[in-house]
XYZ file of C-alpha atoms in Angstrom:
326
model
C -9.590 7.453 -37.236
C -7.796 5.620 -34.427
C -6.069 7.497 -31.625
C -3.026 5.926 -29.957
C -2.801 6.253 -26.177
C -0.161 4.885 -23.830
C -1.174 3.118 -20.624
C 1.511 2.881 -17.942
C 1.074 -0.311 -15.900
C 2.138 -0.446 -12.279
C 4.081 -3.697 -12.776
C 4.876 -6.286 -15.390
C 1.747 -7.987 -16.782
C 0.069 -10.201 -14.189
C -3.341 -11.500 -13.187
C -4.375 -8.270 -11.498
C -4.162 -6.549 -14.901
C -5.999 -9.173 -16.962
C -9.111 -7.012 -17.631
C -7.098 -4.408 -19.553
C -5.560 -6.976 -21.871
C -8.973 -8.576 -22.328
C -10.484 -5.195 -23.212
C -7.880 -4.742 -25.942
C -8.128 -8.301 -27.257
C -11.928 -8.115 -27.446
C -11.769 -4.831 -29.342
C -13.372 -2.708 -26.627
C -10.710 -0.007 -26.925
C -10.901 -0.203 -30.714
C -14.683 0.280 -30.504
C -13.929 3.615 -28.839
C -11.434 4.564 -31.528
C -8.413 3.865 -29.329
C -5.223 1.917 -29.911
C -3.853 1.289 -26.396
C -0.143 0.673 -25.955
C 0.760 -0.954 -22.636
C 3.958 0.093 -20.893
C 5.379 -2.170 -18.190
C 6.094 -0.529 -14.859
C 8.067 -0.610 -11.635
C 5.417 0.027 -9.004
C 2.526 2.391 -8.352
C 4.673 5.458 -7.526
C 6.555 4.987 -10.806
C 3.291 4.764 -12.753
C 1.930 7.894 -11.059
C 5.154 9.798 -11.740
C 5.393 8.783 -15.391
C 1.791 9.740 -16.016
C 2.033 13.009 -14.120
C 5.094 13.956 -16.165
C 3.211 13.261 -19.400
C 5.424 10.353 -20.377
C 2.284 8.206 -20.534
C -1.225 9.375 -21.282
C -2.854 7.192 -18.624
C -1.607 4.903 -15.882
C -2.484 2.414 -13.182
C -1.551 3.445 -9.656
C -2.631 2.943 -6.063
C -4.433 5.730 -4.218
C -1.681 6.144 -1.625
C 0.925 6.454 -4.391
C -1.150 9.188 -6.051
C -1.084 11.273 -2.867
C 2.576 10.484 -2.208
C 3.644 11.611 -5.684
C 1.519 14.752 -5.375
C 3.394 15.567 -2.172
C 6.560 15.626 -4.308
C 5.202 18.453 -6.457
C 3.780 16.407 -9.342
C 0.075 16.224 -10.165
C -1.202 12.758 -11.056
C -4.989 12.889 -11.291
C -7.063 9.826 -10.404
C -9.992 9.548 -12.822
C -11.495 6.156 -11.930
C -11.524 3.728 -9.029
C -10.528 0.259 -10.205
C -10.350 -1.514 -6.858
C -12.312 -0.164 -3.942
C -10.020 -1.810 -1.376
C -6.272 -1.816 -0.945
C -4.671 -5.132 -1.951
C -2.295 -4.953 1.032
C -2.395 -8.187 3.019
C -0.827 -9.596 6.170
C -0.084 -13.271 5.714
C 1.415 -16.052 7.797
C 1.827 -19.806 7.998
C -0.703 -21.834 9.957
C 2.018 -23.806 11.719
C 3.591 -20.550 12.922
C 0.414 -19.344 14.622
C -0.891 -22.762 15.576
C -4.395 -21.677 14.592
C -6.162 -19.961 11.680
C -5.183 -16.276 11.379
C -8.498 -14.435 11.188
C -8.204 -11.284 13.350
C -5.571 -8.519 13.723
C -5.547 -9.075 17.490
C -3.732 -12.360 16.913
C -0.643 -10.320 16.038
C -0.102 -9.370 19.690
C 3.405 -10.351 20.727
C 4.342 -11.122 17.136
C 6.966 -9.756 14.747
C 5.741 -8.566 11.335
C 7.895 -7.908 8.265
C 6.570 -5.572 5.523
C 7.988 -5.668 1.996
C 7.259 -2.027 1.096
C 6.861 1.359 2.765
C 3.194 1.744 1.840
C 2.226 -1.677 3.166
C 4.145 -0.955 6.373
C 2.198 2.271 6.855
C -1.112 0.515 6.242
C -0.149 -2.171 8.754
C 0.749 0.393 11.408
C -2.557 2.187 10.829
C -4.479 -1.059 11.167
C -2.714 -1.897 14.427
C -3.341 1.636 15.714
C -7.036 1.415 14.867
C -7.323 -1.896 16.697
C -5.500 -0.568 19.765
C -2.606 -3.026 19.555
C 0.121 -0.896 17.998
C 2.403 -1.166 21.050
C 1.940 -4.927 21.265
C 3.286 -5.776 17.802
C 6.857 -5.450 16.494
C 6.794 -4.120 12.927
C 10.140 -4.194 11.120
C 11.403 -1.241 9.128
C 11.428 -1.717 5.374
C 14.888 -2.822 4.339
C 16.411 -3.035 0.907
C 14.841 -6.340 0.032
C 12.107 -7.668 -2.157
C 8.914 -9.502 -1.426
C 10.863 -12.741 -1.829
C 13.244 -11.765 0.991
C 10.321 -11.206 3.371
C 8.812 -14.474 2.182
C 11.976 -16.354 3.129
C 12.138 -14.603 6.498
C 8.688 -15.992 7.157
C 9.661 -19.478 6.007
C 12.781 -19.394 8.167
C 10.878 -18.244 11.243
C 12.664 -14.884 11.513
C 9.281 -13.130 11.420
C 5.834 -14.384 12.407
C 3.908 -12.672 9.605
C 4.683 -10.796 6.405
C 2.954 -7.918 4.635
C 2.495 -7.962 0.871
C -0.461 -8.094 -1.480
C -3.431 -10.418 -1.725
C -2.502 -13.974 -2.877
C 1.090 -13.761 -1.569
C 0.174 -16.198 1.206
C -1.617 -18.553 -1.153
C 1.350 -18.509 -3.526
C 3.574 -19.466 -0.596
C 1.188 -22.261 0.333
C 1.188 -23.569 -3.206
C 4.971 -23.566 -3.548
C 5.971 -24.958 -0.161
C 2.945 -27.075 0.745
C 2.427 -25.307 4.071
C -1.008 -23.920 4.939
C -1.053 -20.111 4.820
C -3.597 -17.540 5.998
C -4.156 -14.014 4.699
C -5.757 -11.018 6.378
C -6.871 -8.389 3.856
C -6.112 -4.938 5.265
C -8.773 -3.442 3.011
C -11.417 -5.209 5.088
C -10.410 -3.012 8.028
C -9.127 0.273 6.539
C -11.504 2.256 4.344
C -9.003 3.431 1.716
C -8.690 3.007 -2.042
C -6.565 0.492 -3.906
C -5.819 0.795 -7.626
C -6.946 3.782 -9.697
C -6.666 4.913 -13.311
C -4.594 8.094 -13.396
C -3.742 10.735 -15.952
C -2.312 14.237 -15.809
C -4.583 17.292 -15.664
C -3.290 18.725 -18.947
C -3.989 15.561 -20.923
C -7.456 15.213 -19.393
C -8.336 18.839 -20.057
C -7.199 18.642 -23.680
C -8.595 15.150 -24.357
C -11.682 14.675 -22.157
C -13.437 12.343 -24.603
C -10.325 10.204 -24.902
C -10.294 9.680 -21.148
C -14.018 8.911 -21.085
C -13.611 6.479 -23.983
C -10.759 4.694 -22.239
C -12.795 4.326 -19.052
C -15.872 3.046 -20.887
C -13.812 0.367 -22.626
C -11.996 -0.506 -19.400
C -15.287 -0.956 -17.559
C -16.376 -3.377 -20.297
C -13.111 -5.246 -19.826
C -13.723 -5.573 -16.097
C -17.299 -6.692 -16.661
C -16.340 -9.436 -19.096
C -13.300 -10.524 -17.077
C -15.289 -10.811 -13.862
C -17.963 -12.875 -15.587
C -15.430 -15.012 -17.484
C -12.110 -15.186 -15.575
C -10.664 -17.916 -17.804
C -11.079 -15.693 -20.824
C -9.349 -12.855 -19.003
C -6.362 -15.011 -18.087
C -6.162 -16.261 -21.684
C -5.886 -12.643 -22.851
C -3.155 -11.982 -20.289
C -1.145 -14.991 -21.407
C -1.625 -14.015 -25.053
C 0.182 -10.796 -24.081
C 2.942 -12.643 -22.188
C 3.291 -16.320 -23.079
C 5.857 -16.827 -20.298
C 2.991 -16.677 -17.798
C 1.522 -19.925 -19.125
C 3.529 -22.000 -16.638
C 2.086 -19.846 -13.855
C -1.493 -19.821 -15.124
C -2.970 -21.079 -11.855
C -1.380 -18.276 -9.846
C -2.379 -15.583 -12.364
C -5.939 -16.925 -12.311
C -5.859 -16.756 -8.518
C -4.623 -13.150 -8.617
C -7.406 -12.050 -10.901
C -10.101 -13.807 -8.872
C -8.802 -12.149 -5.709
C -8.920 -8.773 -7.412
C -12.416 -9.309 -8.810
C -13.959 -10.904 -5.734
C -12.167 -9.204 -2.841
C -11.101 -5.772 -4.086
C -13.215 -4.254 -6.850
C -16.786 -4.605 -5.625
C -18.469 -2.919 -2.650
C -21.955 -1.676 -1.875
C -20.787 1.767 -2.996
C -20.168 0.326 -6.485
C -23.641 -1.177 -6.460
C -25.120 2.246 -5.740
C -22.798 4.569 -7.697
C -21.662 2.379 -10.588
C -18.207 1.369 -11.808
C -15.247 3.692 -11.387
C -16.696 6.331 -9.069
C -14.811 7.810 -6.142
C -16.191 8.601 -2.704
C -14.779 11.847 -1.290
C -14.841 10.537 2.260
C -12.501 7.678 1.454
C -9.924 10.021 -0.090
C -10.125 12.147 3.039
C -9.503 9.050 5.155
C -6.466 8.140 3.090
C -5.107 11.680 3.215
C -5.472 11.861 6.996
C -3.787 8.508 7.429
C -0.809 9.353 5.227
C -0.447 12.788 6.815
C 0.316 11.040 10.102
C 3.190 9.126 8.530
C 6.440 9.979 6.797
C 5.159 8.983 3.369
C 4.114 12.517 2.340
C 6.911 14.967 1.660
C 4.623 18.015 1.884
C 0.940 18.724 2.675
C -1.549 17.454 0.105
C -5.203 18.270 -0.421
C -6.848 14.892 -1.222
C -9.758 16.678 -2.934
C -7.415 17.823 -5.709
C -6.137 14.301 -6.407
C -9.271 12.802 -7.919
C -12.347 13.523 -10.025
C -15.475 11.700 -11.199
C -15.788 14.037 -14.184
C -14.620 11.486 -16.749
C -16.682 8.508 -15.563
C -19.541 8.366 -18.082
C -22.737 7.810 -16.083
C -24.741 7.426 -19.295
C -22.793 4.310 -20.262
C -24.765 1.117 -19.442
C -21.749 -0.847 -18.230
C -20.686 1.911 -15.848
C -24.158 2.836 -14.609
C -25.473 -0.728 -14.227
C -22.238 -2.483 -13.362
C -23.579 -4.476 -10.407
C -26.488 -5.862 -12.408
C -24.164 -6.849 -15.245
C -21.808 -8.797 -12.988
C -23.483 -12.173 -12.651
C -22.113 -13.068 -9.245
C -23.484 -9.874 -7.681
C -26.710 -9.294 -9.584
C -28.835 -11.321 -7.168
C -27.085 -10.395 -3.904
């Protein structure tokens, strides 16, 4: 008997989400007795809220959004780490800086424009950690989209923008101007994307959650070893992305190569959380205006549903070809 579960995406289908569509197309969810229905989203906070309210069984949301939504009185529960690093990125144009942008210290005397509250907070924390917070002008988040910030950068109104990994490379591709990206996750030890559910659903359907995570891990394994196949599955879900195949491929590669794998994954296996990193994130957000009330990070996550007996989860590093011999 097949069980239908809804999976709330953080955004519309894109390259970052290719492994989930591949897992469904390859029958990995079906092998676990699941029929997964994807629901398009409007950002990580939206996904966390919808899942916490029980409007979706599971969801895809960033770690900072999980804590932010919990501070509003809801209880999204993170049950697996998808990306070990935040995708937040500071990017600029080479001709603006006059040299490759490789270190945060190069932002001294510069003006930076973030496209979202969470990326602004991460940027401020990075600057604080590097001791240059007072030397960099960071704009407030206005009512504009990523594309508005992008055009501010192109017009020279700001020296650097803050978005997500590949935003700079997309700019480079479209306007034929060399761009550089600085991944904030290489400097701040906080989580990126997580699989979330609500405590009631998990408590009543523990095997469903475990089954979903096992199949998802298989999707990530296959996608990372065969990116073209993953992008094909994504485009099969949304044919309109065919004209943007190169960018979607780039997004997935960035996610697989820069965000999902760390030495912790090699040691602990796919999907596990490290308590210390949640504490770091909680402390960082507590110093900002992102949390509406105090939150205990320890209540926001669990490793209970990550099946350590599953070969893909337990031996993930060995099964990912590019990392097996590192």
